[in-house]
XYZ file of C-alpha atoms in Angstrom:
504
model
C 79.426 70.039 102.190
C 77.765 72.169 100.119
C 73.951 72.564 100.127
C 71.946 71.035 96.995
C 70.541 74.334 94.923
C 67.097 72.854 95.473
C 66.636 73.196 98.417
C 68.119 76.209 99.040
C 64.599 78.078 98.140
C 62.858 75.975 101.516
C 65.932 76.506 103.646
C 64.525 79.550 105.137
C 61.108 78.632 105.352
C 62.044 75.266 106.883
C 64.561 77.187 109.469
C 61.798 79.475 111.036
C 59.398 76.404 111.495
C 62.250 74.741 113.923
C 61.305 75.241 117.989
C 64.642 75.036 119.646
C 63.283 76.608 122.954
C 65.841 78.859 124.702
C 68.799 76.169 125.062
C 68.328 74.993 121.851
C 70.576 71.629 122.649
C 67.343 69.534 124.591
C 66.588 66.494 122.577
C 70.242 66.543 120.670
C 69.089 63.927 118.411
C 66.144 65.177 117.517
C 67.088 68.649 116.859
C 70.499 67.144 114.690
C 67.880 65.576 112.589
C 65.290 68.093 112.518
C 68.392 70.960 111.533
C 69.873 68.296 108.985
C 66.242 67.894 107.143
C 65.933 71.827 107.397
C 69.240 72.346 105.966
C 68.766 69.330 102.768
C 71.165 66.738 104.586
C 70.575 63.603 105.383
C 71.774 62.395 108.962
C 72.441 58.631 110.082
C 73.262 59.280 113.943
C 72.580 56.233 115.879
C 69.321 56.411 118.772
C 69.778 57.559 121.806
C 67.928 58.389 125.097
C 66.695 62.172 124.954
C 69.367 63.390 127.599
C 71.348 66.457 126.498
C 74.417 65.038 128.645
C 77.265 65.055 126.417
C 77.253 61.026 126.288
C 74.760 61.356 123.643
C 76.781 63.960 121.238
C 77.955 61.137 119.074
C 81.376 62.799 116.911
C 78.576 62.814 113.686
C 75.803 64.544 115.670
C 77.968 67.372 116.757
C 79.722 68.204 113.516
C 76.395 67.387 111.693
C 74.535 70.173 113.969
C 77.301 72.674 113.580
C 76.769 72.270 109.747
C 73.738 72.703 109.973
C 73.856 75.930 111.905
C 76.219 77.131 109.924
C 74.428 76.522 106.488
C 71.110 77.811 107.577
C 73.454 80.580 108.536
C 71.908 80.215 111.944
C 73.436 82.952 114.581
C 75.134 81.007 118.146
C 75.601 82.825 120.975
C 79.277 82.474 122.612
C 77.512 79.782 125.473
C 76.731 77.765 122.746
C 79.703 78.075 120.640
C 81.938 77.433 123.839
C 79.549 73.781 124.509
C 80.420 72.825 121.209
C 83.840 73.231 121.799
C 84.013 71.322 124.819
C 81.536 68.550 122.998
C 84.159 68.637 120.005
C 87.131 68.120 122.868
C 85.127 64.994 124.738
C 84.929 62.955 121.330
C 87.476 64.070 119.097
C 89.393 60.824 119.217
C 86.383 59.281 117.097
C 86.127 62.112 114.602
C 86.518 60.495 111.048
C 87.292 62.555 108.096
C 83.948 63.705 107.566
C 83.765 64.982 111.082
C 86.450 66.928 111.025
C 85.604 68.649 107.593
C 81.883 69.592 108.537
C 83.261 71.016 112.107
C 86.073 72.930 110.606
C 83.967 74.032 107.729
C 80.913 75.533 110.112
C 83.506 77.275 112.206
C 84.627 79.226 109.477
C 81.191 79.503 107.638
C 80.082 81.186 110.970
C 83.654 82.797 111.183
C 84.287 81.635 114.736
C 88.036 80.843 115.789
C 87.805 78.118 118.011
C 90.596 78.017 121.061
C 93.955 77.210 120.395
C 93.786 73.924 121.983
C 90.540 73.162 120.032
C 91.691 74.022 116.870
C 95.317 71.957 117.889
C 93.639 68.889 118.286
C 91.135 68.919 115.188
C 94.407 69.321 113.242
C 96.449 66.217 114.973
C 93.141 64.208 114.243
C 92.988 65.260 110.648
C 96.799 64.499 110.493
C 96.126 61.368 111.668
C 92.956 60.259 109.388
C 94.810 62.701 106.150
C 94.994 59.569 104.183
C 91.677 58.824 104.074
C 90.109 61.856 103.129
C 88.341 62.614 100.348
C 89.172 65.596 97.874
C 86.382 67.512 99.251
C 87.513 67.391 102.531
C 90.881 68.104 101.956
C 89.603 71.063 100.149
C 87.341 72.246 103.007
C 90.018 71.749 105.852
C 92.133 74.585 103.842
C 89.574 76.446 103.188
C 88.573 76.550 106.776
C 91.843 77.267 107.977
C 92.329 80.121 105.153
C 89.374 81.664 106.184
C 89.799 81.713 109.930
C 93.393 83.083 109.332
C 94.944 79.732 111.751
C 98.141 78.286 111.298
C 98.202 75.116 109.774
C 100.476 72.215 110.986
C 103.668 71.858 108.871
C 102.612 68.354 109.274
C 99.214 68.325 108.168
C 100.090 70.601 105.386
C 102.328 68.047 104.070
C 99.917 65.168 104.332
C 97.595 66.857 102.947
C 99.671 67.553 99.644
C 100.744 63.907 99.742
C 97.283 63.042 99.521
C 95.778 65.998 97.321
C 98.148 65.127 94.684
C 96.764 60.963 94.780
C 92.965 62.500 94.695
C 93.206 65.588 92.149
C 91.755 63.657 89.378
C 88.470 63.578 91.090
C 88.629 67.094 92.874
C 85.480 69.619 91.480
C 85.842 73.096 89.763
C 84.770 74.507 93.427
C 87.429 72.450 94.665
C 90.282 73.227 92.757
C 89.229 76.520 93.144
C 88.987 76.531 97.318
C 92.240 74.240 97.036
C 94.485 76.680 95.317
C 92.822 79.913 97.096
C 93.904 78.284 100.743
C 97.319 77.688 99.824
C 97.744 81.370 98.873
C 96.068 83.027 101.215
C 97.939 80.464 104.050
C 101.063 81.639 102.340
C 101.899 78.207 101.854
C 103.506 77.232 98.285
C 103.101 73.730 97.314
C 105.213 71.657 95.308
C 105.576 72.101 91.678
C 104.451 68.616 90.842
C 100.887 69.958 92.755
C 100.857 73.106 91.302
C 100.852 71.995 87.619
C 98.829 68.919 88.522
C 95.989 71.510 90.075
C 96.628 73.549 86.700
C 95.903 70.552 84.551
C 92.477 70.011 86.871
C 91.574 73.298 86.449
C 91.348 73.135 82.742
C 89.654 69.982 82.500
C 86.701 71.174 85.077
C 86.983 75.013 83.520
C 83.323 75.081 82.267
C 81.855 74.123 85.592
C 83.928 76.944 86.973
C 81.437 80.032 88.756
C 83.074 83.432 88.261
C 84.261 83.580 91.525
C 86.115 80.469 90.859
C 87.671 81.615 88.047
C 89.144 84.541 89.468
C 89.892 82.471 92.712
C 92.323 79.803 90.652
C 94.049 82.948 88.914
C 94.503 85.012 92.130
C 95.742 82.206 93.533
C 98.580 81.422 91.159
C 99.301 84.946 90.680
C 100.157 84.873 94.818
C 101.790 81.771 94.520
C 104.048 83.161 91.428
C 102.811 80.712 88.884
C 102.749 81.652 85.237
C 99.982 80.029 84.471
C 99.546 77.626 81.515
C 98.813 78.819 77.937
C 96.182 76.274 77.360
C 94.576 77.111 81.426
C 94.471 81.188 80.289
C 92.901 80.330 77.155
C 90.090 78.151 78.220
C 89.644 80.773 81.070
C 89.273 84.052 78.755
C 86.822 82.333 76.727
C 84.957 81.200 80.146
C 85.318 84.465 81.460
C 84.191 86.381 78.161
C 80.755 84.270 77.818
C 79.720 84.371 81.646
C 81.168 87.786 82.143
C 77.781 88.987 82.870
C 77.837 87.058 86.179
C 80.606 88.712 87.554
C 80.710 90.397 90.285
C 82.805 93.882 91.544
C 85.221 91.669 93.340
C 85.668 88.979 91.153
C 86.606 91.806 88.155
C 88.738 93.270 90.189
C 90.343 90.025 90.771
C 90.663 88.734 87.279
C 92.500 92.387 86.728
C 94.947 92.299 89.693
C 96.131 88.425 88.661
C 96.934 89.378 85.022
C 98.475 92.613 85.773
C 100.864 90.631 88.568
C 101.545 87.965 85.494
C 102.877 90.975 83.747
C 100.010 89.758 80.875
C 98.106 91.959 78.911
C 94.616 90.916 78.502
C 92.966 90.241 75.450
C 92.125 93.684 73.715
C 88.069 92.572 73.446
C 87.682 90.824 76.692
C 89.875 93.881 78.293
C 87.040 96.349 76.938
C 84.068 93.878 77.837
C 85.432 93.854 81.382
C 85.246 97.578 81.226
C 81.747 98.035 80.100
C 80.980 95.437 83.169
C 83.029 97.709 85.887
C 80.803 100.600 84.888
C 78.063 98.659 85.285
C 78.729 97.223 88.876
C 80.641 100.332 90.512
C 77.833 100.856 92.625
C 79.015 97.878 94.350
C 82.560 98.597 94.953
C 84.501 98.209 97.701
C 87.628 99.897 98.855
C 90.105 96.929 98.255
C 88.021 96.438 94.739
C 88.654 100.318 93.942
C 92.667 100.093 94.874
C 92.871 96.664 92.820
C 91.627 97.833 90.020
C 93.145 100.941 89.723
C 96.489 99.575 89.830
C 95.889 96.588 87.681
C 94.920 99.325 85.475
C 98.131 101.243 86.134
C 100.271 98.095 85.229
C 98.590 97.758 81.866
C 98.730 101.883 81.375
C 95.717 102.069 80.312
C 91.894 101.445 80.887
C 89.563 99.755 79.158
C 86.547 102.136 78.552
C 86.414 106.496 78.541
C 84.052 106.210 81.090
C 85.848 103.494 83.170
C 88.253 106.019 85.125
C 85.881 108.137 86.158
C 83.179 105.894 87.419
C 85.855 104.141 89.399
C 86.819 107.616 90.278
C 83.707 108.469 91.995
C 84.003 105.940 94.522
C 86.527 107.140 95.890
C 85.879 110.210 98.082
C 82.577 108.449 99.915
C 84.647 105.187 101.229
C 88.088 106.673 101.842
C 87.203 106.429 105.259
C 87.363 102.581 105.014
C 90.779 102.494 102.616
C 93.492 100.400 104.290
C 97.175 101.848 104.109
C 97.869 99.562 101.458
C 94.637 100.534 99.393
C 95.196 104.168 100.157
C 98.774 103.847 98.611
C 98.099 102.076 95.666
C 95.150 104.038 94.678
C 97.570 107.190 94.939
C 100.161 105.619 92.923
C 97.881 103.913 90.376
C 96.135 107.629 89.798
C 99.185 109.235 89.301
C 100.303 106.163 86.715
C 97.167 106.482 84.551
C 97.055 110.471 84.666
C 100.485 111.543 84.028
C 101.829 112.729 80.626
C 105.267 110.613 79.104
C 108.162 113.053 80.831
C 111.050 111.313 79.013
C 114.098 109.964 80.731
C 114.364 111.834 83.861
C 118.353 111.382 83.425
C 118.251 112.695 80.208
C 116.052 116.252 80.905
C 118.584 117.224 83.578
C 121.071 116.650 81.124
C 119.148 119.290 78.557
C 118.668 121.869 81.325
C 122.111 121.169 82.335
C 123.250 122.485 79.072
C 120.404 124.903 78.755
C 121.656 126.619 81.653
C 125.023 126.344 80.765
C 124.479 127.880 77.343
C 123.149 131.543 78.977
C 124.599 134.072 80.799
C 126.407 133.422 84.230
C 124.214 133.688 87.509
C 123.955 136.997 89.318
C 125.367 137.325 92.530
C 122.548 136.555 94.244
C 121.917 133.031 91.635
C 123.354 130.113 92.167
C 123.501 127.177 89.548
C 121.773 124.956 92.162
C 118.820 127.137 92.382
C 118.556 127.325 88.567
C 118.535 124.046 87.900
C 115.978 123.176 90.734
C 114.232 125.981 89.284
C 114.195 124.008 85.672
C 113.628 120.976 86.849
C 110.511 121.959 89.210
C 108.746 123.001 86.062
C 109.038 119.914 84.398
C 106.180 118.442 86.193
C 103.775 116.212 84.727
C 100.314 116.709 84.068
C 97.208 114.550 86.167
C 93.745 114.592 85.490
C 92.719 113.761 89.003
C 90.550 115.408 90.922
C 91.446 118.096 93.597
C 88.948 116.555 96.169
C 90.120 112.981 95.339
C 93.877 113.971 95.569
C 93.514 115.780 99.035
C 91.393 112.687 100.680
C 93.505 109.932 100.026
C 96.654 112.479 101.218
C 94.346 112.574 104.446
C 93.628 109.064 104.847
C 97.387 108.027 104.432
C 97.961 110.600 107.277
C 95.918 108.659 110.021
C 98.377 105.432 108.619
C 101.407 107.970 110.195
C 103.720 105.794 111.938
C 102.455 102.787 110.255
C 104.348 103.072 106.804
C 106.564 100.531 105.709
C 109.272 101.067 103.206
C 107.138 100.360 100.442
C 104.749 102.627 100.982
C 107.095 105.177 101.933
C 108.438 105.270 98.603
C 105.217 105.162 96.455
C 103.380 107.539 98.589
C 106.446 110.149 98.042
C 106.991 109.237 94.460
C 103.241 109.917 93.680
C 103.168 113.147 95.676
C 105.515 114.297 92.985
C 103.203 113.749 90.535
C 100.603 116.280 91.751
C 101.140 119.405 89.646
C 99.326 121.944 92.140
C 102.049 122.287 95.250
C 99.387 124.151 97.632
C 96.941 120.494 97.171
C 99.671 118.306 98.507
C 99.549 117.799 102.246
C 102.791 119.038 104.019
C 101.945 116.784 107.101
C 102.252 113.437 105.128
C 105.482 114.980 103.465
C 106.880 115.225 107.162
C 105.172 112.031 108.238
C 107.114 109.948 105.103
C 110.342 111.691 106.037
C 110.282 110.102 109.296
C 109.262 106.979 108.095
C 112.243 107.332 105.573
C 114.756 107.539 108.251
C 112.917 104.715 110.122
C 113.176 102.648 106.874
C 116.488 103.778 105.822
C 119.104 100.799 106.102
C 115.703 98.671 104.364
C 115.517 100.414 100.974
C 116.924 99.038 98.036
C 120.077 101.005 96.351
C 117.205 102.357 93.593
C 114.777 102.816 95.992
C 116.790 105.690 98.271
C 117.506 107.441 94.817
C 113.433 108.109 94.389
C 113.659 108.992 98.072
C 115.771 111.692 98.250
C 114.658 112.400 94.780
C 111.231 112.913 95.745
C 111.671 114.821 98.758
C 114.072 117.111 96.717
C 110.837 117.592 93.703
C 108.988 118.458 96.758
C 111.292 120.988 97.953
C 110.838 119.635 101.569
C 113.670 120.823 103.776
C 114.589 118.015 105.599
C 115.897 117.549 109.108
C 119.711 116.926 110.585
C 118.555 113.212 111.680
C 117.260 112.592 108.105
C 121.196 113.420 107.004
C 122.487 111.139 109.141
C 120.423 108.651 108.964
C 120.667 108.452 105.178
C 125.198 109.079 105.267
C 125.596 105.104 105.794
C 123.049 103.524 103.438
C 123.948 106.045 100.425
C 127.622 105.751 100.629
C 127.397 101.547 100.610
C 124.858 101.934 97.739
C 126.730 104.572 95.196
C 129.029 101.251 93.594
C 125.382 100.038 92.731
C 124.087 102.456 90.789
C 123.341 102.865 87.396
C 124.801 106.342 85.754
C 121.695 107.973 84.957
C 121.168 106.943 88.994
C 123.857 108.774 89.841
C 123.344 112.121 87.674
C 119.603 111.673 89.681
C 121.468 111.164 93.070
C 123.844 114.173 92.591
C 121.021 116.314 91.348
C 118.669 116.037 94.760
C 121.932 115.867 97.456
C 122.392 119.473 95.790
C 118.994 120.847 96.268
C 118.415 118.998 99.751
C 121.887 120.471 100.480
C 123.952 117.601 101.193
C 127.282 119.740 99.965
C 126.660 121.550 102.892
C 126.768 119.145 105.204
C 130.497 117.289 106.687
């Protein structure tokens, strides 16, 4: 269903030679044809009278126009849009397998969700027809659903499988590629069996792979939790290093994210190549491309190129405005990551200023040992090279997320405002704002995870609130047999300075 490169140089100069007159749906046969011709198709609907009544919208001349619209990329208003819904509805019973792929397709080329009841019943008809598709069609029907966001049919998921596994050995790099990206984005993990069998496709179709494909098939496994094949990451790299030129801001970022997530280094010489071809693209980066590669980078601990950081860097500031809560977290975190200075064990320099302290003269009466060693510890704090203006508008964007924060961000967000050296840069709102999200979250953090809390907020020297204790009793006494000792030395360290002793 994809156009011929041909004629994709006359498609636009055929498109504004076509008359449709203000209903645009007079003559349906002849303007199917006409659209089809435009658009480098070739129709076969059967002759009819000229009436526009919907007795003449064969199943093929309906999905063959809404390809067609949707190729030539052809705006609809919602009148029209709505009659081909209803014209879909009337015939859908007679739909065959390439009906159903060109209609689903154009509705999410064109990005319009169809009603529930429409997009029901294209589903039971492809459910019914699954084992006659082709392995184009079964990779457009994901696709389309992927892209429109709908819920698949258990069902059809599973015939679809069924049948994708018979048909793999004929599916196309394009197809693999749309294939594997569905089932992740759908959240939908196949069966092994599928998996490796869509692996094995991949490698043998890996030089007719685009770049986007390429980064599609490894995003894909990365969100599906595949490791992928030795042999499939080796004929990718070399892809990847000789068409790297091609690639675009979110495909790099891509390619970055998947490896990082396979907890794989890349290749020292592609890693750098990749770096000189970041620089060279950052004009065109997006927020979601900024946040992915910065913590891709962050998992690796390191970045490609001197100049990489920075360039990436600049981005920042003008399109924080447009940084989802996830973005805005990650980008905090992954700056943090890449600009901080080793600290050591944190178990281990409590320990040292334990005995430090220990070592000089007792405290005066007005000096307690908690203050001195909050005092010590406070001034370990580890270096970061980012920038003031950066550092105080991602703070500000992760405000306007207040009341959205889940448990994961909670925790990132306050570990990586411990990270910020300057105290009078760091935003005392979001402090407050992840403190109630911390009680909010409580009974979901991990054992580990409320140590960093109360840890953090303690490095912050937030005084937190009577709810915030007793929220935080339960949770901490059930996970004390779980932790680790250096946990524990952490643990009793921040209940002093947040002044848990002082509380029944």
């Amino acid at each position: 269903n994809n156009n011929n490169n041909n004629n994709n140089n006359n498609m636009k100069e055929k498109s504004t030679r076509l008359d449709l007159g203000r209903s645009g749906l007079d003559n349906t046969e002849r303007v199917a044809t006409a659209l089809a011709d435009a658009a480098g198709t070739t129709t076969t609907t059967t002759t009819t009278s000229s009436s526009s009544s919907s007795s003449a919208m064969t199943p093929h001349t309906i999905s063959n126009m809404l390809w067609s619209f949707a190729s030539l990329s052809h705006p609809l208003e919602k009148g029209t849009l709505a009659l081909f819904e209803k014209l879909t509805l009337a015939q859908i019973g007679h739909f065959n397998t390439q009906d159903i792929s060109n209609t689903m397709w154009a509705f999410a080329v064109i990005r319009h969700r169809p009603s529930a009841r429409v997009h029901h019943e294209l589903q039971l008809r492809a459910l019914d027809q699954v084992s006659s598709f082709r392995s184009q069609g079964i990779a457009n029907v994901l696709w389309s659903l992927a892209t429109l966001r709908m819920t698949p049919e258990p069902r059809l998921l599973q015939g679809i499988e069924t049948k994708g596994l018979r048909s793999v050995g004929k599916m196309t790099a394009q197809g693999v590629s749309n294939t594997l990206w569905s089932f992740a984005t759908i959240r939908h993990n196949p069966s092994q069996k599928f998996k490796q069998a869509l692996q094995l496709r991949a490698i043998a179709v890996s030089q007719q792979c685009t770049p986007q494909a390429t980064a599609n098939i490894l995003w894909a496994l990365a969100q599906l939790g595949v490791t992928p094949m030795q042999i499939l990451l080796e004929d990718f790299e070399l892809m990847i290093s000789m068409k790297l030129d091609h690639y675009r801001p979110q495909a790099l970022s891509m390619l970055l994210w998947s490896y990082a997530t396979f907890d794989r280094q890349m290749p020292p010489k592609l890693y750098k190549k990749i770096g000189r071809q970041i620089i060279m693209t950052t004009t065109n980066f997006e927020p979601q491309t900024i946040a992915n590669t910065l913590w891709a980078m962050a998992k690796f601990k390191s970045f490609p190129e001197g100049d990489v950081l920075q360039a990436i860097k600049n981005k920042i500031v003008p399109n924080v405005d447009r940084f989802t809560m996830q973005g805005t977290t990650n980008t905090l975190w992954a700056l943090m990551k890449l600009g901080q200075h080793p600290t050591g064990n944190l178990a281990d320099s409590i320990r040292i200023r334990l005995t430090a302290q220990s070592t000089q003269s007792p405290p005066g009466p007005d000096e307690s040992n908690t203050v001195r060693v909050r005092d010590g510890l406070l001034s370990v704090r580890p270096m970061i090279r980012a920038d003031t203006e950066i550092l105080r508008a991602l703070q500000a964007r992760a405000l306007t997320f207040k009341g959205e924060f889940t448990a994961q961000t909670t925790s990132s967000l306050l570990w990586s405002l411990t990270r910020i050296r300057q105290p009078n840069i760091i935003n005392r709102q979001l402090v407050a704002a992840l403190e109630d999200s911390a009680i909010k979250n409580c009974l979901s953090f991990r054992p580990d995870t409320l140590v960093i809390i109360l840890w953090s907020l303690a490095k912050l020297q937030h005084p937190i609130s009577a709810q915030f204790f007793e929220a935080f009793a339960q949770p901490l006494s059930r996970a004390l047999p779980s932790l680790t000792e250096n946990e524990r030395i952490i643990l009793g360290w921040s209940l002093q300075i947040l002044g848990f002793q002082d509380r029944d």
